[in-house]
Amino acid sequence: MPIEIKELHIKAIVATEQAHSGPAAEIANITKLKKEISEDVLRKVLRQLKQKNER
C-alpha cells in the first residue's frame, strides 16, 4: 500500500500579539517546541517509509 503525501498543513497559534515583546526565554521555548515537533514528524514519516519498504 503506497504512501502519498500531497499536502501537509500545520497551523498553530502560540501567543497573542501582546506577548510578542516577551522575554527571550519564551522565544527559546517556542524554538525548542518547533524543533521537537519537526523531529517527531520526521520520525513518523521515516517509520512509515520503512514499513512501506519492508512489504
PDB file of N, CA and C in Angstrom:
ATOM      1  N   MET A   1       0.854  -1.173   0.000  1.00  0.00           N
ATOM      2  CA  MET A   1       0.000   0.000   0.000  1.00  0.00           C
ATOM      3  C   MET A   1       0.900   1.236   0.000  1.00  0.00           C
ATOM      4  N   PRO A   2       0.894   2.003  -1.054  1.00  0.00           N
ATOM      5  CA  PRO A   2       1.779   3.163  -1.147  1.00  0.00           C
ATOM      6  C   PRO A   2       1.321   4.316  -0.249  1.00  0.00           C
ATOM      7  N   ILE A   3       2.294   5.089   0.131  1.00  0.00           N
ATOM      8  CA  ILE A   3       2.031   6.287   0.931  1.00  0.00           C
ATOM      9  C   ILE A   3       2.255   7.485   0.033  1.00  0.00           C
ATOM     10  N   GLU A   4       1.273   8.351  -0.036  1.00  0.00           N
ATOM     11  CA  GLU A   4       1.408   9.551  -0.845  1.00  0.00           C
ATOM     12  C   GLU A   4       1.008  10.749   0.015  1.00  0.00           C
ATOM     13  N   ILE A   5       1.927  11.675   0.176  1.00  0.00           N
ATOM     14  CA  ILE A   5       1.657  12.885   0.939  1.00  0.00           C
ATOM     15  C   ILE A   5       1.503  14.012  -0.070  1.00  0.00           C
ATOM     16  N   LYS A   6       0.285  14.479  -0.241  1.00  0.00           N
ATOM     17  CA  LYS A   6       0.032  15.534  -1.211  1.00  0.00           C
ATOM     18  C   LYS A   6       0.260  16.908  -0.593  1.00  0.00           C
ATOM     19  N   GLU A   7      -0.272  17.108   0.573  1.00  0.00           N
ATOM     20  CA  GLU A   7      -0.121  18.390   1.248  1.00  0.00           C
ATOM     21  C   GLU A   7      -0.044  18.156   2.751  1.00  0.00           C
ATOM     22  N   LEU A   8       0.703  19.017   3.396  1.00  0.00           N
ATOM     23  CA  LEU A   8       0.796  18.963   4.841  1.00  0.00           C
ATOM     24  C   LEU A   8       0.650  20.391   5.356  1.00  0.00           C
ATOM     25  N   HIS A   9      -0.407  20.624   6.101  1.00  0.00           N
ATOM     26  CA  HIS A   9      -0.653  21.946   6.659  1.00  0.00           C
ATOM     27  C   HIS A   9      -0.586  21.850   8.173  1.00  0.00           C
ATOM     28  N   ILE A  10       0.292  22.632   8.761  1.00  0.00           N
ATOM     29  CA  ILE A  10       0.390  22.702  10.216  1.00  0.00           C
ATOM     30  C   ILE A  10       0.171  24.149  10.606  1.00  0.00           C
ATOM     31  N   LYS A  11      -0.825  24.373  11.429  1.00  0.00           N
ATOM     32  CA  LYS A  11      -1.137  25.732  11.850  1.00  0.00           C
ATOM     33  C   LYS A  11      -1.258  25.738  13.367  1.00  0.00           C
ATOM     34  N   ALA A  12      -0.581  26.677  13.992  1.00  0.00           N
ATOM     35  CA  ALA A  12      -0.652  26.792  15.444  1.00  0.00           C
ATOM     36  C   ALA A  12      -0.624  28.260  15.835  1.00  0.00           C
ATOM     37  N   ILE A  13      -1.390  28.590  16.824  1.00  0.00           N
ATOM     38  CA  ILE A  13      -1.376  29.932  17.390  1.00  0.00           C
ATOM     39  C   ILE A  13      -0.729  29.791  18.758  1.00  0.00           C
ATOM     40  N   VAL A  14       0.458  30.353  18.901  1.00  0.00           N
ATOM     41  CA  VAL A  14       1.231  30.164  20.113  1.00  0.00           C
ATOM     42  C   VAL A  14       0.948  31.255  21.130  1.00  0.00           C
ATOM     43  N   ALA A  15       0.840  32.485  20.675  1.00  0.00           N
ATOM     44  CA  ALA A  15       0.635  33.585  21.612  1.00  0.00           C
ATOM     45  C   ALA A  15      -0.146  34.709  20.930  1.00  0.00           C
ATOM     46  N   THR A  16      -0.689  35.590  21.732  1.00  0.00           N
ATOM     47  CA  THR A  16      -1.374  36.749  21.184  1.00  0.00           C
ATOM     48  C   THR A  16      -0.349  37.808  20.805  1.00  0.00           C
ATOM     49  N   GLU A  17      -0.783  38.843  20.126  1.00  0.00           N
ATOM     50  CA  GLU A  17       0.140  39.890  19.692  1.00  0.00           C
ATOM     51  C   GLU A  17       0.754  40.647  20.869  1.00  0.00           C
ATOM     52  N   GLN A  18       0.099  40.676  21.979  1.00  0.00           N
ATOM     53  CA  GLN A  18       0.619  41.371  23.143  1.00  0.00           C
ATOM     54  C   GLN A  18       1.875  40.690  23.688  1.00  0.00           C
ATOM     55  N   ALA A  19       2.000  39.401  23.476  1.00  0.00           N
ATOM     56  CA  ALA A  19       3.129  38.661  24.026  1.00  0.00           C
ATOM     57  C   ALA A  19       4.342  38.658  23.103  1.00  0.00           C
ATOM     58  N   HIS A  20       4.273  39.346  21.964  1.00  0.00           N
ATOM     59  CA  HIS A  20       5.407  39.363  21.037  1.00  0.00           C
ATOM     60  C   HIS A  20       6.639  40.026  21.645  1.00  0.00           C
ATOM     61  N   SER A  21       6.467  40.891  22.585  1.00  0.00           N
ATOM     62  CA  SER A  21       7.611  41.551  23.203  1.00  0.00           C
ATOM     63  C   SER A  21       8.061  40.824  24.468  1.00  0.00           C
ATOM     64  N   GLY A  22       7.740  39.529  24.570  1.00  0.00           N
ATOM     65  CA  GLY A  22       8.060  38.725  25.750  1.00  0.00           C
ATOM     66  C   GLY A  22       9.549  38.481  25.884  1.00  0.00           C
ATOM     67  N   PRO A  23       9.933  37.892  26.990  1.00  0.00           N
ATOM     68  CA  PRO A  23      11.351  37.644  27.254  1.00  0.00           C
ATOM     69  C   PRO A  23      11.937  36.603  26.297  1.00  0.00           C
ATOM     70  N   ALA A  24      13.243  36.589  26.237  1.00  0.00           N
ATOM     71  CA  ALA A  24      13.954  35.685  25.331  1.00  0.00           C
ATOM     72  C   ALA A  24      13.727  34.223  25.715  1.00  0.00           C
ATOM     73  N   ALA A  25      13.431  33.960  26.991  1.00  0.00           N
ATOM     74  CA  ALA A  25      13.193  32.584  27.423  1.00  0.00           C
ATOM     75  C   ALA A  25      11.971  31.995  26.729  1.00  0.00           C
ATOM     76  N   GLU A  26      10.927  32.798  26.529  1.00  0.00           N
ATOM     77  CA  GLU A  26       9.729  32.322  25.842  1.00  0.00           C
ATOM     78  C   GLU A  26      10.037  32.029  24.379  1.00  0.00           C
ATOM     79  N   ILE A  27      10.845  32.869  23.760  1.00  0.00           N
ATOM     80  CA  ILE A  27      11.217  32.660  22.360  1.00  0.00           C
ATOM     81  C   ILE A  27      12.040  31.388  22.234  1.00  0.00           C
ATOM     82  N   ALA A  28      12.947  31.150  23.166  1.00  0.00           N
ATOM     83  CA  ALA A  28      13.759  29.934  23.148  1.00  0.00           C
ATOM     84  C   ALA A  28      12.876  28.702  23.336  1.00  0.00           C
ATOM     85  N   ASN A  29      11.868  28.824  24.193  1.00  0.00           N
ATOM     86  CA  ASN A  29      10.946  27.710  24.429  1.00  0.00           C
ATOM     87  C   ASN A  29      10.151  27.396  23.165  1.00  0.00           C
ATOM     88  N   ILE A  30       9.698  28.411  22.476  1.00  0.00           N
ATOM     89  CA  ILE A  30       8.953  28.218  21.234  1.00  0.00           C
ATOM     90  C   ILE A  30       9.845  27.552  20.193  1.00  0.00           C
ATOM     91  N   THR A  31      11.086  27.996  20.092  1.00  0.00           N
ATOM     92  CA  THR A  31      12.022  27.396  19.144  1.00  0.00           C
ATOM     93  C   THR A  31      12.250  25.925  19.473  1.00  0.00           C
ATOM     94  N   LYS A  32      12.368  25.610  20.748  1.00  0.00           N
ATOM     95  CA  LYS A  32      12.560  24.224  21.184  1.00  0.00           C
ATOM     96  C   LYS A  32      11.343  23.373  20.813  1.00  0.00           C
ATOM     97  N   LEU A  33      10.143  23.899  21.036  1.00  0.00           N
ATOM     98  CA  LEU A  33       8.932  23.164  20.704  1.00  0.00           C
ATOM     99  C   LEU A  33       8.820  22.912  19.204  1.00  0.00           C
ATOM    100  N   LYS A  34       9.170  23.917  18.398  1.00  0.00           N
ATOM    101  CA  LYS A  34       9.137  23.756  16.945  1.00  0.00           C
ATOM    102  C   LYS A  34      10.087  22.652  16.504  1.00  0.00           C
ATOM    103  N   LYS A  35      11.263  22.623  17.095  1.00  0.00           N
ATOM    104  CA  LYS A  35      12.260  21.606  16.748  1.00  0.00           C
ATOM    105  C   LYS A  35      11.754  20.216  17.132  1.00  0.00           C
ATOM    106  N   GLU A  36      11.151  20.089  18.322  1.00  0.00           N
ATOM    107  CA  GLU A  36      10.625  18.800  18.768  1.00  0.00           C
ATOM    108  C   GLU A  36       9.517  18.303  17.842  1.00  0.00           C
ATOM    109  N   ILE A  37       8.636  19.208  17.431  1.00  0.00           N
ATOM    110  CA  ILE A  37       7.549  18.828  16.526  1.00  0.00           C
ATOM    111  C   ILE A  37       8.112  18.375  15.187  1.00  0.00           C
ATOM    112  N   SER A  38       9.075  19.105  14.659  1.00  0.00           N
ATOM    113  CA  SER A  38       9.683  18.747  13.380  1.00  0.00           C
ATOM    114  C   SER A  38      10.347  17.376  13.454  1.00  0.00           C
ATOM    115  N   GLU A  39      11.082  17.113  14.524  1.00  0.00           N
ATOM    116  CA  GLU A  39      11.752  15.823  14.682  1.00  0.00           C
ATOM    117  C   GLU A  39      10.744  14.690  14.803  1.00  0.00           C
ATOM    118  N   ASP A  40       9.639  14.937  15.514  1.00  0.00           N
ATOM    119  CA  ASP A  40       8.612  13.921  15.678  1.00  0.00           C
ATOM    120  C   ASP A  40       7.963  13.584  14.337  1.00  0.00           C
ATOM    121  N   VAL A  41       7.634  14.594  13.561  1.00  0.00           N
ATOM    122  CA  VAL A  41       7.032  14.375  12.242  1.00  0.00           C
ATOM    123  C   VAL A  41       8.005  13.624  11.340  1.00  0.00           C
ATOM    124  N   LEU A  42       9.263  14.008  11.361  1.00  0.00           N
ATOM    125  CA  LEU A  42      10.267  13.337  10.545  1.00  0.00           C
ATOM    126  C   LEU A  42      10.391  11.859  10.926  1.00  0.00           C
ATOM    127  N   ARG A  43      10.420  11.572  12.226  1.00  0.00           N
ATOM    128  CA  ARG A  43      10.495  10.191  12.695  1.00  0.00           C
ATOM    129  C   ARG A  43       9.314   9.365  12.202  1.00  0.00           C
ATOM    130  N   LYS A  44       8.112   9.950  12.283  1.00  0.00           N
ATOM    131  CA  LYS A  44       6.918   9.225  11.868  1.00  0.00           C
ATOM    132  C   LYS A  44       6.917   8.962  10.359  1.00  0.00           C
ATOM    133  N   VAL A  45       7.336   9.937   9.569  1.00  0.00           N
ATOM    134  CA  VAL A  45       7.392   9.753   8.117  1.00  0.00           C
ATOM    135  C   VAL A  45       8.423   8.687   7.764  1.00  0.00           C
ATOM    136  N   LEU A  46       9.590   8.741   8.382  1.00  0.00           N
ATOM    137  CA  LEU A  46      10.612   7.737   8.109  1.00  0.00           C
ATOM    138  C   LEU A  46      10.151   6.343   8.515  1.00  0.00           C
ATOM    139  N   ARG A  47       9.429   6.240   9.618  1.00  0.00           N
ATOM    140  CA  ARG A  47       8.912   4.943  10.053  1.00  0.00           C
ATOM    141  C   ARG A  47       7.918   4.398   9.028  1.00  0.00           C
ATOM    142  N   GLN A  48       7.043   5.275   8.514  1.00  0.00           N
ATOM    143  CA  GLN A  48       6.078   4.849   7.500  1.00  0.00           C
ATOM    144  C   GLN A  48       6.788   4.401   6.229  1.00  0.00           C
ATOM    145  N   LEU A  49       7.813   5.130   5.825  1.00  0.00           N
ATOM    146  CA  LEU A  49       8.566   4.746   4.632  1.00  0.00           C
ATOM    147  C   LEU A  49       9.277   3.416   4.834  1.00  0.00           C
ATOM    148  N   LYS A  50       9.801   3.188   6.028  1.00  0.00           N
ATOM    149  CA  LYS A  50      10.476   1.926   6.331  1.00  0.00           C
ATOM    150  C   LYS A  50       9.494   0.776   6.265  1.00  0.00           C
ATOM    151  N   GLN A  51       8.303   0.977   6.825  1.00  0.00           N
ATOM    152  CA  GLN A  51       7.271  -0.061   6.777  1.00  0.00           C
ATOM    153  C   GLN A  51       6.863  -0.345   5.344  1.00  0.00           C
ATOM    154  N   LYS A  52       6.798   0.683   4.534  1.00  0.00           N
ATOM    155  CA  LYS A  52       6.416   0.528   3.130  1.00  0.00           C
ATOM    156  C   LYS A  52       7.483  -0.304   2.413  1.00  0.00           C
ATOM    157  N   ASN A  53       8.753  -0.061   2.668  1.00  0.00           N
ATOM    158  CA  ASN A  53       9.834  -0.771   2.004  1.00  0.00           C
ATOM    159  C   ASN A  53       9.925  -2.225   2.464  1.00  0.00           C
ATOM    160  N   GLU A  54       9.474  -2.523   3.675  1.00  0.00           N
ATOM    161  CA  GLU A  54       9.531  -3.885   4.183  1.00  0.00           C
ATOM    162  C   GLU A  54       8.490  -4.789   3.539  1.00  0.00           C
ATOM    163  N   ARG A  55       7.430  -4.226   3.010  1.00  0.00           N
ATOM    164  CA  ARG A  55       6.356  -5.026   2.410  1.00  0.00           C
ATOM    165  C   ARG A  55       6.716  -5.558   1.082  1.00  0.00           C
TER     166      ARG A  55
END
